[in-house]
PDB file of C-alpha atoms in Angstrom:
ATOM      1  CA  SER A1394      54.275  23.791-113.078  1.00  0.00           C
ATOM      2  CA  LEU A1395      56.264  25.114-110.308  1.00  0.00           C
ATOM      3  CA  TRP A1396      52.859  26.262-109.186  1.00  0.00           C
ATOM      4  CA  LEU A1397      51.302  22.861-109.643  1.00  0.00           C
ATOM      5  CA  LYS A1398      54.222  21.801-107.897  1.00  0.00           C
ATOM      6  CA  SER A1399      54.197  23.711-105.208  1.00  0.00           C
ATOM      7  CA  HIS A1400      50.429  23.522-104.158  1.00  0.00           C
ATOM      8  CA  LYS A1401      50.874  19.412-104.325  1.00  0.00           C
ATOM      9  CA  SER A1402      53.763  19.848-101.751  1.00  0.00           C
ATOM     10  CA  ALA A1403      51.908  22.365 -99.139  1.00  0.00           C
ATOM     11  CA  ALA A1404      48.883  20.348 -99.957  1.00  0.00           C
ATOM     12  CA  HIS A1405      50.430  17.240 -98.564  1.00  0.00           C
ATOM     13  CA  ARG A1406      51.930  19.816 -95.824  1.00  0.00           C
ATOM     14  CA  SER A1407      47.856  19.948 -94.716  1.00  0.00           C
ATOM     15  CA  SER A1408      47.325  16.700 -94.877  1.00  0.00           C
ATOM     16  CA  GLN A1409      50.257  15.381 -92.837  1.00  0.00           C
ATOM     17  CA  GLY A1410      49.408  18.535 -90.187  1.00  0.00           C
ATOM     18  CA  SER A1411      45.640  17.669 -89.832  1.00  0.00           C
ATOM     19  CA  ALA A1412      46.682  13.475 -90.214  1.00  0.00           C
ATOM     20  CA  ALA A1413      48.236  14.735 -87.398  1.00  0.00           C
ATOM     21  CA  ALA A1414      45.888  16.750 -85.622  1.00  0.00           C
ATOM     22  CA  HIS A1415      43.867  14.222 -86.115  1.00  0.00           C
ATOM     23  CA  ILE A1416      45.935  11.927 -84.461  1.00  0.00           C
ATOM     24  CA  VAL A1417      46.170  14.450 -80.996  1.00  0.00           C
ATOM     25  CA  ALA A1418      41.974  14.393 -80.441  1.00  0.00           C
ATOM     26  CA  MET A1419      42.581  10.089 -81.125  1.00  0.00           C
ATOM     27  CA  GLU A1420      44.462  10.244 -77.912  1.00  0.00           C
ATOM     28  CA  ARG A1421      42.723  12.576 -75.940  1.00  0.00           C
ATOM     29  CA  VAL A1422      40.004  10.402 -75.917  1.00  0.00           C
ATOM     30  CA  ALA A1423      42.169   7.225 -75.647  1.00  0.00           C
ATOM     31  CA  GLU A1424      43.158   9.186 -72.278  1.00  0.00           C
ATOM     32  CA  ALA A1425      40.051  10.380 -71.403  1.00  0.00           C
ATOM     33  CA  VAL A1426      38.335   6.802 -71.564  1.00  0.00           C
ATOM     34  CA  ALA A1427      41.293   5.678 -69.793  1.00  0.00           C
ATOM     35  CA  ALA A1428      41.351   8.659 -67.261  1.00  0.00           C
ATOM     36  CA  VAL A1429      36.960   7.209 -66.714  1.00  0.00           C
ATOM     37  CA  GLU A1430      38.389   4.456 -66.210  1.00  0.00           C
ATOM     38  CA  VAL A1431      40.884   4.243 -63.397  1.00  0.00           C
ATOM     39  CA  CYS A1432      38.116   6.837 -61.918  1.00  0.00           C
ATOM     40  CA  THR A1433      35.171   4.019 -62.527  1.00  0.00           C
ATOM     41  CA  ARG A1434      37.183   1.241 -60.922  1.00  0.00           C
ATOM     42  CA  THR A1435      37.959   3.840 -57.613  1.00  0.00           C
ATOM     43  CA  GLY A1436      33.942   4.063 -56.660  1.00  0.00           C
ATOM     44  CA  GLN A1437      33.330   0.907 -57.590  1.00  0.00           C
ATOM     45  CA  ASP A1438      35.919  -0.491 -54.998  1.00  0.00           C
ATOM     46  CA  CYS A1439      34.797   2.473 -52.435  1.00  0.00           C
ATOM     47  CA  ALA A1440      31.114   0.968 -52.841  1.00  0.00           C
ATOM     48  CA  GLY A1441      32.222  -2.204 -51.857  1.00  0.00           C
ATOM     49  CA  THR A1442      33.958  -1.734 -48.828  1.00  0.00           C
ATOM     50  CA  ILE A1443      31.486   0.683 -47.426  1.00  0.00           C
ATOM     51  CA  ASP A1444      29.253  -2.461 -47.989  1.00  0.00           C
ATOM     52  CA  VAL A1445      31.528  -4.683 -46.047  1.00  0.00           C
ATOM     53  CA  LEU A1446      31.603  -1.537 -43.203  1.00  0.00           C
ATOM     54  CA  ALA A1447      27.866  -1.900 -43.476  1.00  0.00           C
ATOM     55  CA  GLU A1448      27.830  -5.370 -42.804  1.00  0.00           C
ATOM     56  CA  ILE A1449      30.303  -5.160 -40.067  1.00  0.00           C
ATOM     57  CA  LEU A1450      28.447  -2.376 -38.199  1.00  0.00           C
ATOM     58  CA  ARG A1451      24.840  -4.329 -38.972  1.00  0.00           C
ATOM     59  CA  ARG A1452      25.976  -7.360 -37.542  1.00  0.00           C
ATOM     60  CA  PHE A1453      27.319  -6.415 -34.771  1.00  0.00           C
ATOM     61  CA  GLY A1454      25.008  -3.230 -34.083  1.00  0.00           C
ATOM     62  CA  SER A1455      22.037  -6.413 -33.995  1.00  0.00           C
ATOM     63  CA  GLU A1456      23.776  -8.994 -31.395  1.00  0.00           C
ATOM     64  CA  LEU A1457      24.515  -6.492 -28.940  1.00  0.00           C
ATOM     65  CA  ARG A1458      20.502  -4.928 -30.138  1.00  0.00           C
ATOM     66  CA  GLU A1459      19.457  -8.186 -28.939  1.00  0.00           C
ATOM     67  CA  ALA A1460      21.306  -9.456 -26.208  1.00  0.00           C
ATOM     68  CA  PHE A1461      20.684  -6.264 -23.678  1.00  0.00           C
ATOM     69  CA  GLU A1462      16.723  -5.719 -25.984  1.00  0.00           C
ATOM     70  CA  GLY A1463      15.246  -7.105 -22.390  1.00  0.00           C
ATOM     71  CA  ARG A1464      17.363  -4.171 -20.983  1.00  0.00           C
ATOM     72  CA  SER A1465      15.298  -0.983 -19.642  1.00  0.00           C
ATOM     73  CA  LEU A1466      15.504   1.994 -16.759  1.00  0.00           C
ATOM     74  CA  SER A1467      13.184   1.553 -14.597  1.00  0.00           C
ATOM     75  CA  SER A1468      11.274   4.083 -13.305  1.00  0.00           C
ATOM     76  CA  LYS A1469      10.134   2.836  -9.637  1.00  0.00           C
ATOM     77  CA  LYS A1470      11.767   4.971  -6.550  1.00  0.00           C
ATOM     78  CA  GLU A1471      12.612   1.465  -4.862  1.00  0.00           C
ATOM     79  CA  THR A1472      15.317   0.500  -7.774  1.00  0.00           C
ATOM     80  CA  GLY A1473      18.545   1.029  -5.740  1.00  0.00           C
ATOM     81  CA  GLU A1474      21.617   2.911  -7.264  1.00  0.00           C
ATOM     82  CA  GLU A1475      23.854   0.112  -7.866  1.00  0.00           C
ATOM     83  CA  GLU A1476      21.068  -1.524 -10.001  1.00  0.00           C
ATOM     84  CA  ARG A1477      20.299   1.438 -11.960  1.00  0.00           C
ATOM     85  CA  ALA A1478      23.710   2.435 -12.383  1.00  0.00           C
ATOM     86  CA  VAL A1479      24.085  -1.318 -14.143  1.00  0.00           C
ATOM     87  CA  ALA A1480      20.210  -0.663 -16.378  1.00  0.00           C
ATOM     88  CA  GLU A1481      22.325   2.383 -17.439  1.00  0.00           C
ATOM     89  CA  LEU A1482      25.207   0.705 -19.164  1.00  0.00           C
ATOM     90  CA  PHE A1483      23.644  -2.252 -20.928  1.00  0.00           C
ATOM     91  CA  VAL A1484      21.357   0.133 -21.847  1.00  0.00           C
ATOM     92  CA  ALA A1485      23.619   2.375 -23.318  1.00  0.00           C
ATOM     93  CA  TRP A1486      24.817  -0.757 -25.110  1.00  0.00           C
ATOM     94  CA  ARG A1487      22.036  -1.399 -26.402  1.00  0.00           C
ATOM     95  CA  GLU A1488      21.614   1.950 -27.782  1.00  0.00           C
ATOM     96  CA  VAL A1489      25.449   1.925 -29.534  1.00  0.00           C
ATOM     97  CA  GLY A1490      24.193  -1.284 -31.308  1.00  0.00           C
ATOM     98  CA  GLU A1491      21.079   0.980 -32.505  1.00  0.00           C
ATOM     99  CA  ALA A1492      23.228   3.402 -32.990  1.00  0.00           C
ATOM    100  CA  GLN A1493      25.258   1.185 -35.168  1.00  0.00           C
ATOM    101  CA  VAL A1494      22.323  -0.934 -37.516  1.00  0.00           C
ATOM    102  CA  THR A1495      20.979   2.701 -38.412  1.00  0.00           C
ATOM    103  CA  LEU A1496      24.618   3.793 -39.062  1.00  0.00           C
ATOM    104  CA  ALA A1497      25.182   0.336 -41.194  1.00  0.00           C
ATOM    105  CA  THR A1498      21.387   1.389 -43.024  1.00  0.00           C
ATOM    106  CA  ARG A1499      23.052   4.303 -43.737  1.00  0.00           C
ATOM    107  CA  LEU A1500      26.260   3.483 -45.048  1.00  0.00           C
ATOM    108  CA  GLY A1501      24.531   0.849 -47.433  1.00  0.00           C
ATOM    109  CA  GLU A1502      22.484   4.196 -48.993  1.00  0.00           C
ATOM    110  CA  LEU A1503      25.263   5.997 -49.489  1.00  0.00           C
ATOM    111  CA  ALA A1504      27.187   2.163 -50.721  1.00  0.00           C
ATOM    112  CA  ALA A1505      24.293   2.685 -53.325  1.00  0.00           C
ATOM    113  CA  ARG A1506      23.940   5.689 -54.039  1.00  0.00           C
ATOM    114  CA  LEU A1507      27.934   6.198 -55.439  1.00  0.00           C
ATOM    115  CA  ARG A1508      27.240   2.275 -57.371  1.00  0.00           C
ATOM    116  CA  ALA A1509      24.267   4.165 -59.306  1.00  0.00           C
ATOM    117  CA  SER A1510      26.549   7.502 -59.980  1.00  0.00           C
ATOM    118  CA  ILE A1511      29.507   5.171 -61.381  1.00  0.00           C
ATOM    119  CA  ALA A1512      26.957   2.681 -63.378  1.00  0.00           C
ATOM    120  CA  ARG A1513      26.342   6.144 -64.798  1.00  0.00           C
ATOM    121  CA  GLY A1514      29.463   6.810 -65.495  1.00  0.00           C
ATOM    122  CA  GLU A1515      29.762   3.969 -66.747  1.00  0.00           C
ATOM    123  CA  ALA A1516      27.685   3.690 -69.583  1.00  0.00           C
ATOM    124  CA  SER A1517      28.339   7.636 -70.956  1.00  0.00           C
ATOM    125  CA  ARG A1518      31.447   6.156 -71.059  1.00  0.00           C
ATOM    126  CA  GLY A1519      30.607   3.618 -73.161  1.00  0.00           C
ATOM    127  CA  GLN A1520      28.430   5.184 -75.040  1.00  0.00           C
ATOM    128  CA  ARG A1521      31.308   8.023 -76.091  1.00  0.00           C
ATOM    129  CA  SER A1522      33.741   5.228 -77.202  1.00  0.00           C
ATOM    130  CA  ALA A1523      31.053   3.851 -79.152  1.00  0.00           C
ATOM    131  CA  GLU A1524      30.736   7.087 -80.797  1.00  0.00           C
ATOM    132  CA  ALA A1525      34.680   8.182 -81.086  1.00  0.00           C
ATOM    133  CA  LYS A1526      34.892   4.648 -82.655  1.00  0.00           C
ATOM    134  CA  ARG A1527      32.029   5.332 -84.805  1.00  0.00           C
ATOM    135  CA  LEU A1528      33.820   8.388 -86.466  1.00  0.00           C
ATOM    136  CA  GLN A1529      37.624   6.912 -87.184  1.00  0.00           C
ATOM    137  CA  ASP A1530      35.568   4.222 -88.753  1.00  0.00           C
ATOM    138  CA  ALA A1531      33.165   6.297 -91.008  1.00  0.00           C
ATOM    139  CA  LEU A1532      36.672   8.545 -91.288  1.00  0.00           C
ATOM    140  CA  GLU A1533      38.886   5.772 -92.332  1.00  0.00           C
ATOM    141  CA  GLU A1534      35.666   5.014 -94.856  1.00  0.00           C
ATOM    142  CA  ALA A1535      35.763   7.808 -96.566  1.00  0.00           C
ATOM    143  CA  ALA A1536      39.696   7.474 -96.940  1.00  0.00           C
ATOM    144  CA  VAL A1537      39.838   4.132 -98.261  1.00  0.00           C
ATOM    145  CA  GLY A1538      37.148   5.606-100.930  1.00  0.00           C
ATOM    146  CA  VAL A1539      39.663   8.721-101.674  1.00  0.00           C
ATOM    147  CA  ASN A1540      43.218   6.917-101.923  1.00  0.00           C
ATOM    148  CA  ALA A1541      41.757   4.066-104.368  1.00  0.00           C
ATOM    149  CA  PRO A1542      40.909   5.669-107.097  1.00  0.00           C
ATOM    150  CA  LEU A1543      44.430   7.450-106.490  1.00  0.00           C
ATOM    151  CA  GLN A1544      46.561   4.555-107.090  1.00  0.00           C
ATOM    152  CA  GLN A1545      44.298   3.235-109.960  1.00  0.00           C
ATOM    153  CA  ARG A1546      44.665   6.578-111.560  1.00  0.00           C
ATOM    154  CA  SER A1547      48.683   6.300-110.684  1.00  0.00           C
ATOM    155  CA  TRP A1548      48.930   2.622-112.611  1.00  0.00           C
ATOM    156  CA  LEU A1549      46.921   3.875-115.379  1.00  0.00           C
ATOM    157  CA  GLY A1550      49.092   6.856-115.824  1.00  0.00           C
ATOM    158  CA  LEU A1551      52.000   4.420-116.460  1.00  0.00           C
ATOM    159  CA  PHE A1552      50.464   3.573-119.858  1.00  0.00           C
ATOM    160  CA  GLY A1553      50.237   7.311-121.289  1.00  0.00           C
ATOM    161  CA  ASN A1554      46.926   8.501-121.275  1.00  0.00           C
ATOM    162  CA  ASP A1555      45.541  11.768-122.456  1.00  0.00           C
ATOM    163  CA  PRO A1556      46.626  14.523-120.836  1.00  0.00           C
ATOM    164  CA  GLY A1557      43.789  16.360-120.439  1.00  0.00           C
ATOM    165  CA  ASN A1558      42.154  13.479-119.329  1.00  0.00           C
ATOM    166  CA  LYS A1559      44.744  13.544-116.463  1.00  0.00           C
ATOM    167  CA  GLU A1560      44.511  17.208-115.391  1.00  0.00           C
ATOM    168  CA  SER A1561      40.639  16.581-114.970  1.00  0.00           C
ATOM    169  CA  SER A1562      41.819  13.642-113.711  1.00  0.00           C
ATOM    170  CA  GLU A1563      44.337  15.906-110.410  1.00  0.00           C
ATOM    171  CA  ALA A1564      41.882  17.543-110.280  1.00  0.00           C
ATOM    172  CA  ALA A1565      39.576  15.184-109.977  1.00  0.00           C
ATOM    173  CA  ALA A1566      41.433  13.772-107.074  1.00  0.00           C
ATOM    174  CA  ARG A1567      41.914  17.567-105.400  1.00  0.00           C
ATOM    175  CA  ALA A1568      39.024  18.092-104.716  1.00  0.00           C
ATOM    176  CA  GLN A1569      38.403  14.192-103.645  1.00  0.00           C
ATOM    177  CA  GLN A1570      40.924  15.330-101.080  1.00  0.00           C
ATOM    178  CA  GLN A1571      39.521  18.551-100.250  1.00  0.00           C
ATOM    179  CA  ARG A1572      37.115  16.860 -99.103  1.00  0.00           C
ATOM    180  CA  LEU A1573      38.614  14.336 -97.020  1.00  0.00           C
ATOM    181  CA  GLU A1574      41.023  16.972 -95.302  1.00  0.00           C
ATOM    182  CA  ALA A1575      37.277  18.764 -94.318  1.00  0.00           C
ATOM    183  CA  ARG A1576      36.028  15.835 -93.406  1.00  0.00           C
ATOM    184  CA  ARG A1577      39.088  14.871 -90.676  1.00  0.00           C
ATOM    185  CA  ALA A1578      39.034  18.373 -89.496  1.00  0.00           C
ATOM    186  CA  ALA A1579      34.989  17.801 -89.011  1.00  0.00           C
ATOM    187  CA  THR A1580      35.457  14.331 -87.380  1.00  0.00           C
ATOM    188  CA  GLU A1581      38.334  15.528 -84.849  1.00  0.00           C
ATOM    189  CA  ALA A1582      35.898  18.522 -83.945  1.00  0.00           C
ATOM    190  CA  CYS A1583      33.684  15.894 -83.007  1.00  0.00           C
ATOM    191  CA  LEU A1584      36.520  13.681 -81.416  1.00  0.00           C
ATOM    192  CA  GLU A1585      37.234  16.690 -79.595  1.00  0.00           C
ATOM    193  CA  GLN A1586      33.784  17.680 -78.220  1.00  0.00           C
ATOM    194  CA  VAL A1587      33.803  13.594 -77.047  1.00  0.00           C
ATOM    195  CA  ALA A1588      37.224  13.613 -75.556  1.00  0.00           C
ATOM    196  CA  VAL A1589      35.484  17.161 -73.337  1.00  0.00           C
ATOM    197  CA  GLN A1590      31.957  15.362 -72.522  1.00  0.00           C
ATOM    198  CA  LEU A1591      34.221  12.028 -71.287  1.00  0.00           C
ATOM    199  CA  GLU A1592      36.621  14.729 -69.045  1.00  0.00           C
ATOM    200  CA  LEU A1593      33.468  15.213 -67.703  1.00  0.00           C
ATOM    201  CA  THR A1594      32.763  12.326 -66.873  1.00  0.00           C
ATOM    202  CA  ARG A1595      35.377  11.729 -65.302  1.00  0.00           C
ATOM    203  CA  CYS A1596      34.509  15.201 -63.242  1.00  0.00           C
ATOM    204  CA  GLU A1597      31.057  13.891 -62.315  1.00  0.00           C
ATOM    205  CA  ASN A1598      32.174  10.380 -60.420  1.00  0.00           C
ATOM    206  CA  SER A1599      35.584  12.123 -58.872  1.00  0.00           C
ATOM    207  CA  ALA A1600      32.873  13.852 -57.049  1.00  0.00           C
ATOM    208  CA  ALA A1601      29.978  11.498 -56.567  1.00  0.00           C
ATOM    209  CA  VAL A1602      33.143   9.129 -54.828  1.00  0.00           C
ATOM    210  CA  GLY A1603      34.278  12.229 -53.196  1.00  0.00           C
ATOM    211  CA  ASP A1604      30.744  13.275 -51.367  1.00  0.00           C
ATOM    212  CA  VAL A1605      30.716   9.527 -50.307  1.00  0.00           C
ATOM    213  CA  VAL A1606      33.796   9.461 -48.786  1.00  0.00           C
ATOM    214  CA  SER A1607      32.890  13.355 -47.107  1.00  0.00           C
ATOM    215  CA  GLU A1608      29.437  11.273 -45.953  1.00  0.00           C
ATOM    216  CA  VAL A1609      31.212   8.078 -44.541  1.00  0.00           C
TER     217      VAL A1609
END
């Protein structure tokens, strides 16, 4: 009937629209995953570079501290001005070395903190990616379960089945298709949430990098 053809056409358009929205949701997840990966690489590079800087400061500071370890300011009144000036010079350099060692330790702590934040973000990214894959796989399995019987009924229709059975079969097919669309919509909503959570992870990683850079 005309109504049935119209209904099928509307259902087909609805199915196409739902599938398109699902694809958009998957693309959002993929983009969010890529953004987290970029932020992760940036954070790892930052932590590694800070470690290099810390090692340079630690080595140079240790050498200065050891070189002038025996230097101290004498409290004796008979110490001449020249002697005191020389002592102050080398004590100052020793203190520079001590300050550099202290700074190196602090930089190491910052690098470790950043790595911990990035590791948490990477773990979250892995979980969200796995969740998105699980949702997609489950939807694809459901689609196969719906499409296979539809193809079978299409082949059987060539051999002139009873019209009543055909209508019943078409009604069952429509019901299955509606359930699939409902599942696709639910999957789309879940994928949108996954994308939002990934964006939060990216923001947290970005903030962690920014905090460490500001302290360095």
